[in-house]
Protein backbone atom coordinates (compact mmCIF):
# COMPACT_ATOMS: atom_id res chain seq x y z
CA UNK A 1 0.00 0.00 0.00
CA UNK A 2 2.70 2.39 1.02
CA UNK A 3 4.73 1.53 -2.03
CA UNK A 4 1.76 2.10 -4.32
CA UNK A 5 1.18 5.53 -2.79
CA UNK A 6 4.80 6.44 -3.32
CA UNK A 7 4.82 5.16 -6.88
CA UNK A 8 1.75 7.13 -7.95
CA UNK A 9 3.22 10.63 -7.90
CA UNK A 10 6.22 9.32 -9.85
CA UNK A 11 4.21 7.35 -12.37
CA UNK A 12 1.79 10.14 -13.26
CA UNK A 13 4.33 12.70 -14.49
CA UNK A 14 6.18 9.92 -16.29
CA UNK A 15 3.02 8.85 -18.09
CA UNK A 16 2.25 12.45 -19.05
CA UNK A 17 5.81 12.88 -20.25
CA UNK A 18 5.57 9.82 -22.45
CA UNK A 19 2.15 10.82 -23.72
CA UNK A 20 3.30 14.39 -24.36
CA UNK A 21 6.21 13.36 -26.53
CA UNK A 22 8.27 16.48 -27.14
CA UNK A 23 6.70 18.43 -24.24
CA UNK A 24 9.47 18.85 -21.70
CA UNK A 25 7.29 19.27 -18.63
CA UNK A 26 3.79 18.14 -17.70
CA UNK A 27 1.29 20.99 -17.64
CA UNK A 28 0.94 22.64 -14.26
CA UNK A 29 -1.83 24.92 -13.01
CA UNK A 30 -0.82 28.38 -11.84
CA UNK A 31 -2.35 27.31 -8.50
CA UNK A 32 0.91 25.49 -7.71
CA UNK A 33 2.90 28.74 -7.84
CA UNK A 34 0.65 30.70 -5.48
CA UNK A 35 1.33 31.64 -1.89
CA UNK A 36 -0.17 29.16 0.60
CA UNK A 37 -2.64 31.82 1.82
CA UNK A 38 -3.98 32.35 -1.70
CA UNK A 39 -4.24 28.60 -2.25
CA UNK A 40 -6.17 28.30 1.01
CA UNK A 41 -8.51 31.10 -0.09
CA UNK A 42 -9.33 29.22 -3.29
CA UNK A 43 -9.77 25.86 -1.56
CA UNK A 44 -12.22 27.13 1.05
CA UNK A 45 -15.58 27.91 -0.56
CA UNK A 46 -16.52 30.16 2.35
CA UNK A 47 -13.35 32.23 1.80
CA UNK A 48 -13.22 32.11 -2.01
CA UNK A 49 -14.71 35.42 -3.22
CA UNK A 50 -15.49 33.81 -6.60
CA UNK A 51 -18.20 31.76 -4.92
CA UNK A 52 -20.27 34.96 -4.59
CA UNK A 53 -20.55 35.07 -8.38
CA UNK A 54 -21.30 31.34 -8.50
CA UNK A 55 -24.19 31.90 -6.08
CA UNK A 56 -25.38 34.87 -8.13
CA UNK A 57 -25.18 32.67 -11.23
CA UNK A 58 -27.25 29.99 -9.54
CA UNK A 59 -29.97 32.53 -8.83
CA UNK A 60 -29.82 33.84 -12.41
CA UNK A 61 -30.00 30.29 -13.78
CA UNK A 62 -33.29 29.81 -11.97
CA UNK A 63 -34.69 33.30 -12.69
CA UNK A 64 -33.77 33.24 -16.39
CA UNK A 65 -35.62 30.00 -17.00
CA UNK A 66 -32.52 27.97 -17.92
CA UNK A 67 -34.04 25.12 -15.90
CA UNK A 68 -36.87 24.81 -18.43
CA UNK A 69 -34.57 23.17 -20.96
CA UNK A 70 -31.46 22.24 -19.00
CA UNK A 71 -32.92 21.17 -15.65
CA UNK A 72 -30.60 21.42 -12.72
CA UNK A 73 -27.15 22.63 -13.67
CA UNK A 74 -25.22 20.27 -11.37
CA UNK A 75 -26.45 17.42 -13.53
CA UNK A 76 -26.85 18.88 -17.01
CA UNK A 77 -23.86 21.21 -17.02
CA UNK A 78 -21.35 18.83 -15.46
CA UNK A 79 -18.39 18.56 -17.82
CA UNK A 80 -19.64 21.24 -20.23
CA UNK A 81 -16.87 23.75 -19.46
CA UNK A 82 -14.18 21.12 -19.94
CA UNK A 83 -15.17 20.81 -23.63
CA UNK A 84 -15.26 24.49 -24.64
CA UNK A 85 -14.60 26.26 -26.98
CA UNK A 86 -16.80 24.04 -29.14
CA UNK A 87 -17.94 24.17 -32.76
CA UNK A 88 -21.08 26.24 -33.26
CA UNK A 89 -22.96 24.85 -36.23
CA UNK A 90 -25.23 27.91 -36.44
CA UNK A 91 -22.43 30.41 -36.91
CA UNK A 92 -20.00 27.94 -38.46
CA UNK A 93 -17.37 29.14 -36.02
CA UNK A 94 -15.91 28.13 -32.67
CA UNK A 95 -17.75 29.51 -29.66
CA UNK A 96 -16.64 29.87 -26.05
CA UNK A 97 -18.73 29.07 -23.00
CA UNK A 98 -19.82 32.66 -22.33
CA UNK A 99 -20.66 33.02 -26.03
CA UNK A 100 -22.83 29.88 -25.87
CA UNK A 101 -24.68 31.08 -22.79
CA UNK A 102 -25.31 34.40 -24.46
CA UNK A 103 -26.40 32.73 -27.71
CA UNK A 104 -28.85 30.54 -25.78
CA UNK A 105 -30.30 33.56 -23.99
CA UNK A 106 -30.59 35.83 -27.03
CA UNK A 107 -31.45 33.36 -29.80
CA UNK A 108 -33.59 30.86 -27.90
CA UNK A 109 -35.07 32.94 -25.09
CA UNK A 110 -35.30 36.24 -26.94
CA UNK A 111 -33.58 37.93 -24.00
CA UNK A 112 -31.73 41.25 -24.23
CA UNK A 113 -27.99 40.82 -24.83
CA UNK A 114 -25.70 40.96 -21.82
CA UNK A 115 -22.44 42.85 -21.69
CA UNK A 116 -19.58 40.47 -22.36
CA UNK A 117 -17.62 41.30 -19.21
CA UNK A 118 -20.63 42.40 -17.16
CA UNK A 119 -21.49 40.84 -13.81
CA UNK A 120 -24.57 38.82 -14.91
CA UNK A 121 -22.78 36.99 -17.74
CA UNK A 122 -19.71 36.46 -15.56
CA UNK A 123 -21.95 35.03 -12.84
CA UNK A 124 -23.76 32.68 -15.23
CA UNK A 125 -20.44 31.58 -16.75
CA UNK A 126 -18.95 31.00 -13.31
CA UNK A 127 -21.96 28.96 -12.23
CA UNK A 128 -21.91 26.78 -15.34
CA UNK A 129 -18.10 26.33 -15.29
CA UNK A 130 -18.20 25.57 -11.57
CA UNK A 131 -20.22 22.43 -12.36
CA UNK A 132 -17.04 21.04 -13.96
CA UNK A 133 -14.73 21.80 -11.07
CA UNK A 134 -12.32 18.92 -10.59
CA UNK A 135 -12.91 17.46 -14.06
CA UNK A 136 -10.03 17.25 -16.53
CA UNK A 137 -9.92 19.65 -19.47
CA UNK A 138 -11.08 17.52 -22.39
CA UNK A 139 -11.09 19.41 -25.72
CA UNK A 140 -13.37 17.81 -28.33
CA UNK A 141 -11.85 15.74 -31.12
CA UNK A 142 -13.44 17.94 -33.76
CA UNK A 143 -11.51 18.66 -36.96
CA UNK A 144 -13.66 21.76 -37.55
CA UNK A 145 -11.84 23.33 -34.58
CA UNK A 146 -8.41 22.72 -36.12
CA UNK A 147 -8.13 26.03 -38.01
CA UNK A 148 -9.03 28.04 -34.88
CA UNK A 149 -6.55 26.06 -32.79
CA UNK A 150 -3.83 26.69 -35.39
CA UNK A 151 -4.66 30.40 -35.45
CA UNK A 152 -4.64 30.44 -31.64
CA UNK A 153 -1.21 28.85 -31.54
CA UNK A 154 0.11 31.31 -34.14
CA UNK A 155 -1.22 34.23 -32.07
CA UNK A 156 0.30 32.68 -28.93
CA UNK A 157 3.70 32.60 -30.62
CA UNK A 158 3.49 35.97 -32.37
CA UNK A 159 5.63 38.72 -30.91
CA UNK A 160 3.55 41.83 -30.41
CA UNK A 161 3.43 45.32 -29.00
CA UNK A 162 6.11 47.92 -28.35
CA UNK A 163 7.89 45.41 -26.12
CA UNK A 164 7.78 42.83 -28.94
CA UNK A 165 7.02 39.80 -26.78
CA UNK A 166 4.90 36.73 -27.47
CA UNK A 167 2.81 34.77 -24.98
CA UNK A 168 5.12 31.79 -25.57
CA UNK A 169 8.26 33.68 -24.63
CA UNK A 170 7.02 34.04 -21.07
CA UNK A 171 4.56 31.19 -20.55
CA UNK A 172 6.45 28.44 -22.46
CA UNK A 173 10.09 29.50 -22.39
CA UNK A 174 10.27 31.19 -18.99
CA UNK A 175 7.45 29.66 -16.93
CA UNK A 176 8.49 29.23 -13.31
CA UNK A 177 10.98 32.10 -13.47
CA UNK A 178 10.27 35.45 -11.86
CA UNK A 179 9.05 38.55 -13.66
CA UNK A 180 9.75 41.42 -11.28
CA UNK A 181 9.37 39.09 -8.31
CA UNK A 182 6.22 37.25 -9.47
CA UNK A 183 6.50 33.68 -10.72
CA UNK A 184 5.38 33.28 -14.34
CA UNK A 185 2.72 30.54 -14.64
CA UNK A 186 2.48 28.26 -17.66
CA UNK A 187 -0.68 30.11 -18.59
CA UNK A 188 -3.32 27.39 -18.48
CA UNK A 189 -6.97 28.49 -18.46
CA UNK A 190 -8.01 26.18 -15.63
CA UNK A 191 -10.11 28.44 -13.44
CA UNK A 192 -12.03 31.02 -15.47
CA UNK A 193 -13.93 33.09 -14.76
CA UNK A 194 -11.65 33.64 -11.78
CA UNK A 195 -11.22 36.03 -8.91
CA UNK A 196 -8.03 38.02 -9.28
CA UNK A 197 -6.79 39.85 -6.20
CA UNK A 198 -5.33 42.53 -8.49
CA UNK A 199 -8.79 43.09 -9.98
CA UNK A 200 -10.69 42.81 -6.71
CA UNK A 201 -13.27 41.09 -8.82
CA UNK A 202 -14.17 38.23 -11.11
CA UNK A 203 -12.96 38.30 -14.70
CA UNK A 204 -12.86 36.20 -17.84
CA UNK A 205 -9.94 34.68 -19.72
CA UNK A 206 -10.43 37.42 -22.29
CA UNK A 207 -9.89 40.07 -19.62
CA UNK A 208 -6.72 38.28 -18.55
CA UNK A 209 -5.46 38.03 -22.13
CA UNK A 210 -6.14 41.74 -22.57
CA UNK A 211 -4.06 42.45 -19.45
CA UNK A 212 -1.05 40.63 -20.89
CA UNK A 213 -1.50 42.29 -24.30
CA UNK A 214 -1.60 45.72 -22.67
CA UNK A 215 1.42 44.67 -20.59
CA UNK A 216 3.54 44.24 -23.72
CA UNK A 217 2.04 47.54 -24.97
CA UNK A 218 0.04 46.01 -27.76
CA UNK A 219 -3.53 46.78 -28.75
CA UNK A 220 -5.90 44.19 -27.29
CA UNK A 221 -8.73 42.81 -29.44
CA UNK A 222 -12.28 43.84 -28.57
CA UNK A 223 -14.17 41.63 -26.10
CA UNK A 224 -15.71 38.69 -27.90
CA UNK A 225 -13.25 38.88 -30.82
CA UNK A 226 -12.65 35.58 -32.66
CA UNK A 227 -8.93 35.89 -31.89
CA UNK A 228 -9.64 35.32 -28.18
CA UNK A 229 -11.75 32.26 -28.91
CA UNK A 230 -8.94 30.94 -31.14
CA UNK A 231 -6.33 31.51 -28.41
CA UNK A 232 -8.60 29.79 -25.88
CA UNK A 233 -9.16 26.87 -28.27
CA UNK A 234 -5.38 26.42 -28.48
CA UNK A 235 -4.82 26.92 -24.75
CA UNK A 236 -7.41 24.28 -23.85
CA UNK A 237 -5.61 21.69 -26.01
CA UNK A 238 -2.33 22.78 -24.42
CA UNK A 239 -3.89 22.32 -20.96
CA UNK A 240 -5.53 18.99 -21.76
CA UNK A 241 -5.92 16.85 -18.65
CA UNK A 242 -5.55 19.61 -16.07
CA UNK A 243 -8.44 19.83 -13.60
CA UNK A 244 -10.84 22.76 -13.84
CA UNK A 245 -10.87 25.00 -10.75
CA UNK A 246 -13.64 27.54 -11.39
CA UNK A 247 -13.83 29.82 -9.56
CA UNK A 248 -10.05 29.97 -9.18
CA UNK A 249 -8.32 32.67 -7.14
CA UNK A 250 -5.18 34.26 -8.53
CA UNK A 251 -2.88 37.06 -7.37
CA UNK B 1 37.36 55.74 -19.67
CA UNK B 2 39.12 57.76 -22.42
CA UNK B 3 41.38 54.75 -22.91
CA UNK B 4 38.39 52.45 -23.33
CA UNK B 5 36.86 54.86 -25.82
CA UNK B 6 40.11 55.00 -27.79
CA UNK B 7 40.23 51.20 -27.81
CA UNK B 8 36.71 51.05 -29.20
CA UNK B 9 37.49 53.67 -31.84
CA UNK B 10 40.61 51.75 -32.79
CA UNK B 11 38.57 48.56 -33.01
CA UNK B 12 35.90 50.28 -35.11
CA UNK B 13 38.57 51.68 -37.42
CA UNK B 14 40.26 48.32 -37.84
CA UNK B 15 37.26 46.06 -38.34
CA UNK B 16 34.14 47.89 -39.54
CA UNK B 17 32.27 44.60 -39.99
CA UNK B 18 32.78 43.67 -36.35
CA UNK B 19 31.79 47.17 -35.29
CA UNK B 20 28.49 46.92 -37.08
CA UNK B 21 27.78 43.59 -35.44
CA UNK B 22 28.96 44.33 -31.94
CA UNK B 23 28.44 47.97 -31.17
CA UNK B 24 26.84 51.29 -31.90
CA UNK B 25 28.03 54.88 -31.69
CA UNK B 26 26.45 57.42 -29.33
CA UNK B 27 22.90 58.40 -30.25
CA UNK B 28 23.35 61.96 -29.06
CA UNK B 29 27.07 62.69 -29.18
CA UNK B 30 26.78 63.82 -25.59
CA UNK B 31 27.85 61.62 -22.65
CA UNK B 32 24.93 60.27 -20.63
CA UNK B 33 24.26 60.97 -16.96
CA UNK B 34 24.82 57.83 -14.86
CA UNK B 35 22.65 59.03 -11.96
CA UNK B 36 19.69 59.62 -14.26
CA UNK B 37 20.45 56.26 -15.87
CA UNK B 38 20.20 54.49 -12.53
CA UNK B 39 16.82 56.09 -11.86
CA UNK B 40 15.56 54.86 -15.25
CA UNK B 41 16.87 51.32 -14.66
CA UNK B 42 14.99 50.90 -11.37
CA UNK B 43 11.65 52.37 -12.51
CA UNK B 44 9.00 49.75 -13.25
CA UNK B 45 7.10 51.95 -15.70
CA UNK B 46 9.93 53.58 -17.64
CA UNK B 47 13.02 51.38 -17.75
CA UNK B 48 11.30 48.07 -16.91
CA UNK B 49 14.80 46.55 -16.51
CA UNK B 50 14.21 44.90 -13.12
CA UNK B 51 11.18 43.01 -14.40
CA UNK B 52 13.65 40.65 -16.09
CA UNK B 53 17.08 41.51 -14.66
CA UNK B 54 18.41 41.62 -11.14
CA UNK B 55 21.28 43.83 -10.13
CA UNK B 56 23.06 45.64 -7.31
CA UNK B 57 19.96 47.52 -6.14
CA UNK B 58 19.52 46.54 -2.48
CA UNK B 59 16.51 48.86 -2.05
CA UNK B 60 14.56 47.09 -4.82
CA UNK B 61 12.75 44.08 -3.38
CA UNK B 62 11.25 42.56 -6.51
CA UNK B 63 13.75 41.77 -9.23
CA UNK B 64 13.37 39.38 -12.14
CA UNK B 65 15.44 36.36 -13.07
CA UNK B 66 14.60 35.96 -16.77
CA UNK B 67 17.84 37.60 -17.86
CA UNK B 68 21.45 37.93 -16.66
CA UNK B 69 22.18 40.11 -13.63
CA UNK B 70 23.19 43.64 -14.46
CA UNK B 71 26.00 43.36 -11.90
CA UNK B 72 29.29 43.66 -13.74
CA UNK B 73 27.63 44.67 -17.04
CA UNK B 74 30.21 47.45 -17.41
CA UNK B 75 33.03 44.93 -17.16
CA UNK B 76 31.53 42.39 -19.52
CA UNK B 77 30.52 44.73 -22.33
CA UNK B 78 31.84 47.82 -24.03
CA UNK B 79 29.95 51.09 -24.15
CA UNK B 80 29.12 50.48 -27.81
CA UNK B 81 28.06 46.91 -27.08
CA UNK B 82 25.76 47.97 -24.22
CA UNK B 83 24.21 50.63 -26.44
CA UNK B 84 23.51 48.18 -29.25
CA UNK B 85 21.88 45.75 -26.81
CA UNK B 86 19.61 48.51 -25.52
CA UNK B 87 18.78 49.99 -28.92
CA UNK B 88 18.02 46.70 -30.67
CA UNK B 89 19.52 43.53 -29.20
CA UNK B 90 17.70 41.49 -31.85
CA UNK B 91 20.46 42.47 -34.29
CA UNK B 92 22.72 40.22 -32.21
CA UNK B 93 20.17 37.59 -31.19
CA UNK B 94 16.85 37.56 -33.06
CA UNK B 95 15.31 35.28 -30.42
CA UNK B 96 16.15 37.44 -27.40
CA UNK B 97 13.31 38.47 -25.08
CA UNK B 98 15.07 41.80 -24.52
CA UNK B 99 12.81 44.54 -25.92
CA UNK B 100 14.39 46.90 -28.42
CA UNK B 101 14.41 50.21 -26.55
CA UNK B 102 15.05 52.42 -29.57
CA UNK B 103 13.17 50.94 -32.49
CA UNK B 104 9.73 51.61 -33.96
CA UNK B 105 9.82 49.55 -37.15
CA UNK B 106 8.74 45.95 -37.63
CA UNK B 107 6.47 45.73 -34.57
CA UNK B 108 3.02 44.10 -34.49
CA UNK B 109 -0.19 45.67 -33.09
CA UNK B 110 1.52 48.36 -31.04
CA UNK B 111 -1.03 50.02 -28.75
CA UNK B 112 -2.20 53.49 -29.83
CA UNK B 113 -0.46 55.14 -26.87
CA UNK B 114 2.89 53.70 -27.96
CA UNK B 115 2.74 53.88 -31.74
CA UNK B 116 5.75 55.52 -33.36
CA UNK B 117 7.41 55.94 -29.97
CA UNK B 118 10.55 54.29 -28.72
CA UNK B 119 10.60 52.75 -25.24
CA UNK B 120 13.30 55.22 -24.17
CA UNK B 121 14.52 58.45 -25.77
CA UNK B 122 18.03 58.75 -27.21
CA UNK B 123 19.07 60.77 -24.15
CA UNK B 124 17.66 58.15 -21.81
CA UNK B 125 19.52 55.38 -23.68
CA UNK B 126 22.77 57.32 -23.21
CA UNK B 127 21.98 57.82 -19.50
CA UNK B 128 21.38 54.08 -19.03
CA UNK B 129 24.56 53.21 -20.95
CA UNK B 130 26.53 55.62 -18.75
CA UNK B 131 25.08 54.00 -15.64
CA UNK B 132 25.61 50.41 -16.78
CA UNK B 133 29.27 51.23 -17.48
CA UNK B 134 29.66 52.02 -13.76
CA UNK B 135 28.55 48.47 -12.82
CA UNK B 136 31.90 46.74 -12.55
CA UNK B 137 32.68 43.54 -10.69
Short mmCIF file of C-alpha atoms in Angstrom, two decimals, chain A residues 76-223:
data_model
loop_
_atom_site.label_atom_id
_atom_site.label_comp_id
_atom_site.label_asym_id
_atom_site.label_seq_id
_atom_site.Cartn_x
_atom_site.Cartn_y
_atom_site.Cartn_z
CA UNK A 76 -26.85 18.88 -17.01
CA UNK A 77 -23.86 21.21 -17.02
CA UNK A 78 -21.35 18.83 -15.46
CA UNK A 79 -18.39 18.56 -17.82
CA UNK A 80 -19.64 21.24 -20.23
CA UNK A 81 -16.87 23.75 -19.46
CA UNK A 82 -14.18 21.12 -19.94
CA UNK A 83 -15.17 20.81 -23.63
CA UNK A 84 -15.26 24.49 -24.64
CA UNK A 85 -14.60 26.26 -26.98
CA UNK A 86 -16.80 24.04 -29.14
CA UNK A 87 -17.94 24.17 -32.76
CA UNK A 88 -21.08 26.24 -33.26
CA UNK A 89 -22.96 24.85 -36.23
CA UNK A 90 -25.23 27.91 -36.44
CA UNK A 91 -22.43 30.41 -36.91
CA UNK A 92 -20.00 27.94 -38.46
CA UNK A 93 -17.37 29.14 -36.02
CA UNK A 94 -15.91 28.13 -32.67
CA UNK A 95 -17.75 29.51 -29.66
CA UNK A 96 -16.64 29.87 -26.05
CA UNK A 97 -18.73 29.07 -23.00
CA UNK A 98 -19.82 32.66 -22.33
CA UNK A 99 -20.66 33.02 -26.03
CA UNK A 100 -22.83 29.88 -25.87
CA UNK A 101 -24.68 31.08 -22.79
CA UNK A 102 -25.31 34.40 -24.46
CA UNK A 103 -26.40 32.73 -27.71
CA UNK A 104 -28.85 30.54 -25.78
CA UNK A 105 -30.30 33.56 -23.99
CA UNK A 106 -30.59 35.83 -27.03
CA UNK A 107 -31.45 33.36 -29.80
CA UNK A 108 -33.59 30.86 -27.90
CA UNK A 109 -35.07 32.94 -25.09
CA UNK A 110 -35.30 36.24 -26.94
CA UNK A 111 -33.58 37.93 -24.00
CA UNK A 112 -31.73 41.25 -24.23
CA UNK A 113 -27.99 40.82 -24.83
CA UNK A 114 -25.70 40.96 -21.82
CA UNK A 115 -22.44 42.85 -21.69
CA UNK A 116 -19.58 40.47 -22.36
CA UNK A 117 -17.62 41.30 -19.21
CA UNK A 118 -20.63 42.40 -17.16
CA UNK A 119 -21.49 40.84 -13.81
CA UNK A 120 -24.57 38.82 -14.91
CA UNK A 121 -22.78 36.99 -17.74
CA UNK A 122 -19.71 36.46 -15.56
CA UNK A 123 -21.95 35.03 -12.84
CA UNK A 124 -23.76 32.68 -15.23
CA UNK A 125 -20.44 31.58 -16.75
CA UNK A 126 -18.95 31.00 -13.31
CA UNK A 127 -21.96 28.96 -12.23
CA UNK A 128 -21.91 26.78 -15.34
CA UNK A 129 -18.10 26.33 -15.29
CA UNK A 130 -18.20 25.57 -11.57
CA UNK A 131 -20.22 22.43 -12.36
CA UNK A 132 -17.04 21.04 -13.96
CA UNK A 133 -14.73 21.80 -11.07
CA UNK A 134 -12.32 18.92 -10.59
CA UNK A 135 -12.91 17.46 -14.06
CA UNK A 136 -10.03 17.25 -16.53
CA UNK A 137 -9.92 19.65 -19.47
CA UNK A 138 -11.08 17.52 -22.39
CA UNK A 139 -11.09 19.41 -25.72
CA UNK A 140 -13.37 17.81 -28.33
CA UNK A 141 -11.85 15.74 -31.12
CA UNK A 142 -13.44 17.94 -33.76
CA UNK A 143 -11.51 18.66 -36.96
CA UNK A 144 -13.66 21.76 -37.55
CA UNK A 145 -11.84 23.33 -34.58
CA UNK A 146 -8.41 22.72 -36.12
CA UNK A 147 -8.13 26.03 -38.01
CA UNK A 148 -9.03 28.04 -34.88
CA UNK A 149 -6.55 26.06 -32.79
CA UNK A 150 -3.83 26.69 -35.39
CA UNK A 151 -4.66 30.40 -35.45
CA UNK A 152 -4.64 30.44 -31.64
CA UNK A 153 -1.21 28.85 -31.54
CA UNK A 154 0.11 31.31 -34.14
CA UNK A 155 -1.22 34.23 -32.07
CA UNK A 156 0.30 32.68 -28.93
CA UNK A 157 3.70 32.60 -30.62
CA UNK A 158 3.49 35.97 -32.37
CA UNK A 159 5.63 38.72 -30.91
CA UNK A 160 3.55 41.83 -30.41
CA UNK A 161 3.43 45.32 -29.00
CA UNK A 162 6.11 47.92 -28.35
CA UNK A 163 7.89 45.41 -26.12
CA UNK A 164 7.78 42.83 -28.94
CA UNK A 165 7.02 39.80 -26.78
CA UNK A 166 4.90 36.73 -27.47
CA UNK A 167 2.81 34.77 -24.98
CA UNK A 168 5.12 31.79 -25.57
CA UNK A 169 8.26 33.68 -24.63
CA UNK A 170 7.02 34.04 -21.07
CA UNK A 171 4.56 31.19 -20.55
CA UNK A 172 6.45 28.44 -22.46
CA UNK A 173 10.09 29.50 -22.39
CA UNK A 174 10.27 31.19 -18.99
CA UNK A 175 7.45 29.66 -16.93
CA UNK A 176 8.49 29.23 -13.31
CA UNK A 177 10.98 32.10 -13.47
CA UNK A 178 10.27 35.45 -11.86
CA UNK A 179 9.05 38.55 -13.66
CA UNK A 180 9.75 41.42 -11.28
CA UNK A 181 9.37 39.09 -8.31
CA UNK A 182 6.22 37.25 -9.47
CA UNK A 183 6.50 33.68 -10.72
CA UNK A 184 5.38 33.28 -14.34
CA UNK A 185 2.72 30.54 -14.64
CA UNK A 186 2.48 28.26 -17.66
CA UNK A 187 -0.68 30.11 -18.59
CA UNK A 188 -3.32 27.39 -18.48
CA UNK A 189 -6.97 28.49 -18.46
CA UNK A 190 -8.01 26.18 -15.63
CA UNK A 191 -10.11 28.44 -13.44
CA UNK A 192 -12.03 31.02 -15.47
CA UNK A 193 -13.93 33.09 -14.76
CA UNK A 194 -11.65 33.64 -11.78
CA UNK A 195 -11.22 36.03 -8.91
CA UNK A 196 -8.03 38.02 -9.28
CA UNK A 197 -6.79 39.85 -6.20
CA UNK A 198 -5.33 42.53 -8.49
CA UNK A 199 -8.79 43.09 -9.98
CA UNK A 200 -10.69 42.81 -6.71
CA UNK A 201 -13.27 41.09 -8.82
CA UNK A 202 -14.17 38.23 -11.11
CA UNK A 203 -12.96 38.30 -14.70
CA UNK A 204 -12.86 36.20 -17.84
CA UNK A 205 -9.94 34.68 -19.72
CA UNK A 206 -10.43 37.42 -22.29
CA UNK A 207 -9.89 40.07 -19.62
CA UNK A 208 -6.72 38.28 -18.55
CA UNK A 209 -5.46 38.03 -22.13
CA UNK A 210 -6.14 41.74 -22.57
CA UNK A 211 -4.06 42.45 -19.45
CA UNK A 212 -1.05 40.63 -20.89
CA UNK A 213 -1.50 42.29 -24.30
CA UNK A 214 -1.60 45.72 -22.67
CA UNK A 215 1.42 44.67 -20.59
CA UNK A 216 3.54 44.24 -23.72
CA UNK A 217 2.04 47.54 -24.97
CA UNK A 218 0.04 46.01 -27.76
CA UNK A 219 -3.53 46.78 -28.75
CA UNK A 220 -5.90 44.19 -27.29
CA UNK A 221 -8.73 42.81 -29.44
CA UNK A 222 -12.28 43.84 -28.57
CA UNK A 223 -14.17 41.63 -26.10
#
